[in-house]
Short mmCIF file of C-alpha atoms and ligand atoms in Angstrom, two decimals:
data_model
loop_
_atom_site.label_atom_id
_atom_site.label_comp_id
_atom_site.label_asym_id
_atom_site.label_seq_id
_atom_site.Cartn_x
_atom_site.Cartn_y
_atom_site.Cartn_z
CA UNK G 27 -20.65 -3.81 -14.32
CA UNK G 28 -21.05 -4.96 -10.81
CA UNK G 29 -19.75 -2.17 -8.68
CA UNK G 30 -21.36 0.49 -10.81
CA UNK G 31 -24.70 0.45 -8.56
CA UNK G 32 -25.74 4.46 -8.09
CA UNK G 33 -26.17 3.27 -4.00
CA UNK G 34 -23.02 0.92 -3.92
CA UNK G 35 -19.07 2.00 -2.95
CA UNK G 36 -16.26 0.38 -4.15
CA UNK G 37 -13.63 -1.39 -1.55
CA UNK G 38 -10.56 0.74 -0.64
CA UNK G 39 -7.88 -2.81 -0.50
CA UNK G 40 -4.39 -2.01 0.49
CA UNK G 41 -1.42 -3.87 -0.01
CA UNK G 42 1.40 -3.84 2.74
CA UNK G 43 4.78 -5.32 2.72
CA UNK G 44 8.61 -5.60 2.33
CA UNK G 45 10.48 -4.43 -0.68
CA UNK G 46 10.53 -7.82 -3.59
CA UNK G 47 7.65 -9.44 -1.51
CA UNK G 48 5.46 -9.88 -4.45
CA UNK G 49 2.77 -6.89 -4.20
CA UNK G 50 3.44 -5.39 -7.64
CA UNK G 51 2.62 -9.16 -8.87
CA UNK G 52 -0.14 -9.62 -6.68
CA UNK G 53 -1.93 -6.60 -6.49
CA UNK G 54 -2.29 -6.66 -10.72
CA UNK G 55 -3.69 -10.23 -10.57
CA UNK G 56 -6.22 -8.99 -8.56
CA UNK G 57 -7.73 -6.26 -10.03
CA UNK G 58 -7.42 -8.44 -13.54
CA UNK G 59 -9.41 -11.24 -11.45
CA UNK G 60 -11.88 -8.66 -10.09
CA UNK G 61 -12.41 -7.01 -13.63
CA UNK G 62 -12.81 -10.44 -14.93
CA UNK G 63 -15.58 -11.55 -12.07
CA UNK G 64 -17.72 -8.33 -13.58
CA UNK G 65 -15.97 -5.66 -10.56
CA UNK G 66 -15.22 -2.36 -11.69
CA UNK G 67 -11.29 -2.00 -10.15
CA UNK G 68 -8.58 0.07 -10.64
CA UNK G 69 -4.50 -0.43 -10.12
CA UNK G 70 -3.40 2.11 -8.05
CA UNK G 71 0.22 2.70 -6.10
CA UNK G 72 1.97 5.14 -3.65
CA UNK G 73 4.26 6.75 -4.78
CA UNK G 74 2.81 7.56 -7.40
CA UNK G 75 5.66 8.86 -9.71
CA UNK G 76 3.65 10.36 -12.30
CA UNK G 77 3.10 13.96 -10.17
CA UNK G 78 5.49 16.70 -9.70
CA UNK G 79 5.82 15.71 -6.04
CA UNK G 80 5.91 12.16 -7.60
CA UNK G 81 9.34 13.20 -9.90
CA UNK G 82 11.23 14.48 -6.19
CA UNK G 83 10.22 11.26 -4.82
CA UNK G 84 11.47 9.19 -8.00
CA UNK G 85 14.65 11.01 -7.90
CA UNK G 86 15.12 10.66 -4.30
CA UNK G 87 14.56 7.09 -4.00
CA UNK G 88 17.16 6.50 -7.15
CA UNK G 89 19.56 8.73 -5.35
CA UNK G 90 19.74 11.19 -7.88
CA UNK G 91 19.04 13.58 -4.76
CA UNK G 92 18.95 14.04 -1.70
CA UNK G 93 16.29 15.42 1.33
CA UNK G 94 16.20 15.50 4.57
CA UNK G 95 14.32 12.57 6.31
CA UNK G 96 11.17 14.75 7.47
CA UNK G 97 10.85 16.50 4.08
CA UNK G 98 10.47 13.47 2.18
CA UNK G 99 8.43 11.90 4.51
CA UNK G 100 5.91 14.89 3.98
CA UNK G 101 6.44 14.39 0.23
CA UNK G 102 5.41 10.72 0.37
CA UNK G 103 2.30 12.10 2.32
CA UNK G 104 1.53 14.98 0.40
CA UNK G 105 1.56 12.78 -2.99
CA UNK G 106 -1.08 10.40 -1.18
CA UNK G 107 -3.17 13.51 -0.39
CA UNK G 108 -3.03 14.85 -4.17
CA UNK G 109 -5.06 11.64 -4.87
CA UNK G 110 -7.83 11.81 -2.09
CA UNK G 111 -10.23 13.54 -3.81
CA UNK G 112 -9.42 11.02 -6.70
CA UNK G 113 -9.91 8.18 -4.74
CA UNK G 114 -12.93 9.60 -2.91
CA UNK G 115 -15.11 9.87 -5.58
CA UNK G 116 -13.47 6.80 -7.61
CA UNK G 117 -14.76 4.74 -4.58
CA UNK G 118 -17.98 6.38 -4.45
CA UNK G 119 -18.66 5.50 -8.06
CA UNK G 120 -18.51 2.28 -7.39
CA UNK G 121 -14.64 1.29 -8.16
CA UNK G 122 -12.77 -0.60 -6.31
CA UNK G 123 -9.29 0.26 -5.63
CA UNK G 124 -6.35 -1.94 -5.28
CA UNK G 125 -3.47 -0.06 -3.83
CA UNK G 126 -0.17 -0.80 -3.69
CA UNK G 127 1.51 0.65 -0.44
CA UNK G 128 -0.07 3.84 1.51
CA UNK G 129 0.22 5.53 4.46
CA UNK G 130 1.41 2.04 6.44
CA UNK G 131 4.53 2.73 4.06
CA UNK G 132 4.91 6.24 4.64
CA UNK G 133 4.86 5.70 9.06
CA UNK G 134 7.47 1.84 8.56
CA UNK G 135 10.02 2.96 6.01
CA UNK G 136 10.48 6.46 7.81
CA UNK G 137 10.35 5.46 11.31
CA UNK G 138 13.34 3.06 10.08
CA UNK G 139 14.98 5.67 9.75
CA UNK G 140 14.36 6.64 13.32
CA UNK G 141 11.49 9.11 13.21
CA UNK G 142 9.00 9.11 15.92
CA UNK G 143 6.70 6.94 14.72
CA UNK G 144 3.60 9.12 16.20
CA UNK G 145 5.61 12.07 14.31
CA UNK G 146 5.61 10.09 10.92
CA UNK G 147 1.45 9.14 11.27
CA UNK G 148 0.42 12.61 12.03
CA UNK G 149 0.36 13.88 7.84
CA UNK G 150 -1.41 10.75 7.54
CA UNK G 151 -4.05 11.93 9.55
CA UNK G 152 -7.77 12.81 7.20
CA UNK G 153 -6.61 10.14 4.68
CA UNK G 154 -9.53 7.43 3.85
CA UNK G 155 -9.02 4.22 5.69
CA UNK G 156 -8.49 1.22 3.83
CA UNK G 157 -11.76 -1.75 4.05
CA UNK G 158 -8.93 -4.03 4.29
CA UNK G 159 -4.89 -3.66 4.12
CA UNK G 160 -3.17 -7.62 3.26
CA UNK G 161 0.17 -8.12 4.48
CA UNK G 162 1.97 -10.15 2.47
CA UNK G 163 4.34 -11.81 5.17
CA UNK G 164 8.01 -12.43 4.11
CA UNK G 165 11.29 -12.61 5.85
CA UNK G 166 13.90 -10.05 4.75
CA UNK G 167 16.63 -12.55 3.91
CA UNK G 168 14.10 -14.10 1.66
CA UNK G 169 13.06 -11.01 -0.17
CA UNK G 170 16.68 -10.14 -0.56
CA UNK G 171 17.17 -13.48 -2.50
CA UNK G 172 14.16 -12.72 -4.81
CA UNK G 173 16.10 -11.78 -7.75
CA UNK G 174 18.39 -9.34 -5.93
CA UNK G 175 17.07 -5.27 -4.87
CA UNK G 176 17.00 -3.44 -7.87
CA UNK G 177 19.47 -0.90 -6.09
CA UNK G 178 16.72 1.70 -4.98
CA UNK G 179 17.69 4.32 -1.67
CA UNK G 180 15.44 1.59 0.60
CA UNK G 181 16.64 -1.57 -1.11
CA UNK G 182 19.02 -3.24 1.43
CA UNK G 183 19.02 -5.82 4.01
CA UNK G 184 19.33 -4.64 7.14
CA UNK G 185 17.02 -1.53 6.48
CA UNK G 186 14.39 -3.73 5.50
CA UNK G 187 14.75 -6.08 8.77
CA UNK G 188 13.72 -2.32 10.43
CA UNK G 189 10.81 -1.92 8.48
CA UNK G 190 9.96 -5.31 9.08
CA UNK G 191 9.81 -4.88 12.84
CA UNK G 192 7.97 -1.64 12.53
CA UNK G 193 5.19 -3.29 10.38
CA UNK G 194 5.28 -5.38 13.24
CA UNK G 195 4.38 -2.24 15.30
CA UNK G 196 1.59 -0.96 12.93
CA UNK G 197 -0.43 -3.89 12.71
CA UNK G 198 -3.55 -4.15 13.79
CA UNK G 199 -5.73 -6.79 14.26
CA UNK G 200 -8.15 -6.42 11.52
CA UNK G 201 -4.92 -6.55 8.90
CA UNK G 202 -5.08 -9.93 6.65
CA UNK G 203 -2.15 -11.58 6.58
CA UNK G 204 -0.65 -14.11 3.89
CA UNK G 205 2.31 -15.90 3.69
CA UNK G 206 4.44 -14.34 0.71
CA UNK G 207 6.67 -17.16 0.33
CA UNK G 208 3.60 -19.45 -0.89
CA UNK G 209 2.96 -20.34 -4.63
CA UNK G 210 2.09 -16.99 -6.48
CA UNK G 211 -0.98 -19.02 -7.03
CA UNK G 212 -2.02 -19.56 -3.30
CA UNK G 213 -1.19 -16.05 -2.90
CA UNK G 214 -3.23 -14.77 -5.49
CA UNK G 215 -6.28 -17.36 -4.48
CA UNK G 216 -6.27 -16.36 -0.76
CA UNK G 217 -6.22 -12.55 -1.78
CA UNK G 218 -8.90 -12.62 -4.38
CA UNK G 219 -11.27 -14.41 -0.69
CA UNK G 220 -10.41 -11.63 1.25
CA UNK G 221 -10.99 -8.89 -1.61
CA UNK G 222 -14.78 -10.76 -2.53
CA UNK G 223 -15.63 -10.50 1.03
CA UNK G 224 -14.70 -7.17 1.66
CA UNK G 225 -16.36 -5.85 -1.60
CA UNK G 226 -19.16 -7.44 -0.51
CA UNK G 227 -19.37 -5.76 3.02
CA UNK G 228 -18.78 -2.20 1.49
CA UNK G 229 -21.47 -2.90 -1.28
CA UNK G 230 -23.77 -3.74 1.79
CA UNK G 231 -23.52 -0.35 2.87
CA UNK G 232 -19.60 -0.05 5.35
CA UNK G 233 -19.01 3.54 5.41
CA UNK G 234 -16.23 5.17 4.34
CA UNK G 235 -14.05 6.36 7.16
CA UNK G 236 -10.76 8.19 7.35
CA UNK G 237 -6.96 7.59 9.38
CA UNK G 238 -6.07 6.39 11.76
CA UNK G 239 -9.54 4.22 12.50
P1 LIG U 320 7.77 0.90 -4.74
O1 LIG U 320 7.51 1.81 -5.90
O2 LIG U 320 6.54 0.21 -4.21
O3 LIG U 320 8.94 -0.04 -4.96
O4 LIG U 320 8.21 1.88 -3.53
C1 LIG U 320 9.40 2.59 -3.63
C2 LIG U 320 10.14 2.59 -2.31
O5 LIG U 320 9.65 3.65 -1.48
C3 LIG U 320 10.02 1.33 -1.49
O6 LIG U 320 11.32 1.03 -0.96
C4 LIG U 320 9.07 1.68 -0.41
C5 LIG U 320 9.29 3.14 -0.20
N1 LIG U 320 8.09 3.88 0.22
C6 LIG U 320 6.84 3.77 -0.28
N2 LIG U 320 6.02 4.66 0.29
C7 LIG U 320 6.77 5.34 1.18
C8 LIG U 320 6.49 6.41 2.08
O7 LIG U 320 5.37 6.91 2.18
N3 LIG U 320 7.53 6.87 2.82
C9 LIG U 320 8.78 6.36 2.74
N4 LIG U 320 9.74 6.87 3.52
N5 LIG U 320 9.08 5.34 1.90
C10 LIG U 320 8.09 4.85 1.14
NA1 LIG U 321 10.98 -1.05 -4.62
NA1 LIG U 322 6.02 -2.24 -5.28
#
């Protein structure tokens, strides 16, 4: 397997965006398109339900409970640290990771909810840093239209205009950026040229680093 050098890393890749803007979709393609180009990837995405802290957030989210605002935000975090080690040494192996959502999720969809946004980034703080986080780009009302919200806590209009804007906020220059309402295809071709290159420059040697750099 390419990837599997002793001396290479695999690519941390993050995937960023509304609710029903196509990540689930996308970020599957890829790593079946990097696995099939020889990469050693993995499918990976926050939250991930599977954990005990992963059950409160699943309940939460399908209102089967509720939590204060700051307690679940530190859940969301604290389920994102149970996998650093995980991902540390995944990465060092050679794997690349495809994630869907992280810690750019955590700081928008909180902060929505009006939490200081330097409040919400602070848990974050010691996580590893993406190589590259694509935003797939779509307006709320169009995301809403994509085969309705499937009724989760987050899933509704004007809430998602919020996060929206505070993605808006977060972004930083180095962030890729594709438009979501594209062909799935175009989508899925411009993300696998931005994945190859960034592979590329961490198997050349791009240190790991942690948030927020
Ligand atoms: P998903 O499984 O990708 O559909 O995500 C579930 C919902 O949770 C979605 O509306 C986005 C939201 N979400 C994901 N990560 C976080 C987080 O860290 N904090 C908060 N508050 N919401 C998050
Ligand atoms: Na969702
Ligand atoms: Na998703």
């Amino acid at each position: 397997l390419r990837g599997g050098k002793e001396d290479s890393r695999g690519a941390l890749v993050v995937l960023e965006g509304l609710d029903r803007c196509g990540k689930t979709t996308q970020s599957a393609r890829l790593v079946t398109n990097l696995e099939r180009l020889g990469y050693s990837a993995e499918l990976w995405r926050f939250p991930d339900r599977t954990t005990s802290v992963g059950k409160i957030i699943s309940s939460y989210l399908s209102n089967e409970s509720q939590l204060d605002d700051h307690t679940i935000h530190l859940l969301f975090s604290a389920n994102r640290w149970e996998k650093r080690s995980l991902m540390e040494s995944k990465l060092k192996s050679g794997t690349t990771l495809v994630v869907d959502r992280y810690s750019y999720s955590g700081v928008a969809f909180s902060s929505a909810k009006g939490l200081d946004i330097e409040w919400c980034k602070a848990p974050e703080i010691g996580l590893l840093a993406p190589d590259l986080v694509v935003y797939l780009d779509i307006p709320p009302e169009k995301a809403a239209e994509r085969g309705g919200y499937g009724g989760e806590r987050y899933e509704q209009l004007e809430f998602q205009k919020k996060v929206g804007h505070n993605y808006q906020v977060l972004c930083s220059p180095t962030w890729k950026i594709i438009d979501a309402c594209s062909s799935m295809e175009d989508v899925e071709e411009q993300l696998q040229e931005m994945v190859l290159d960034c592979v590329k420059t961490c198997r050349e040697g791009k240190p790991l680093s942690c948030l927020w750099s």
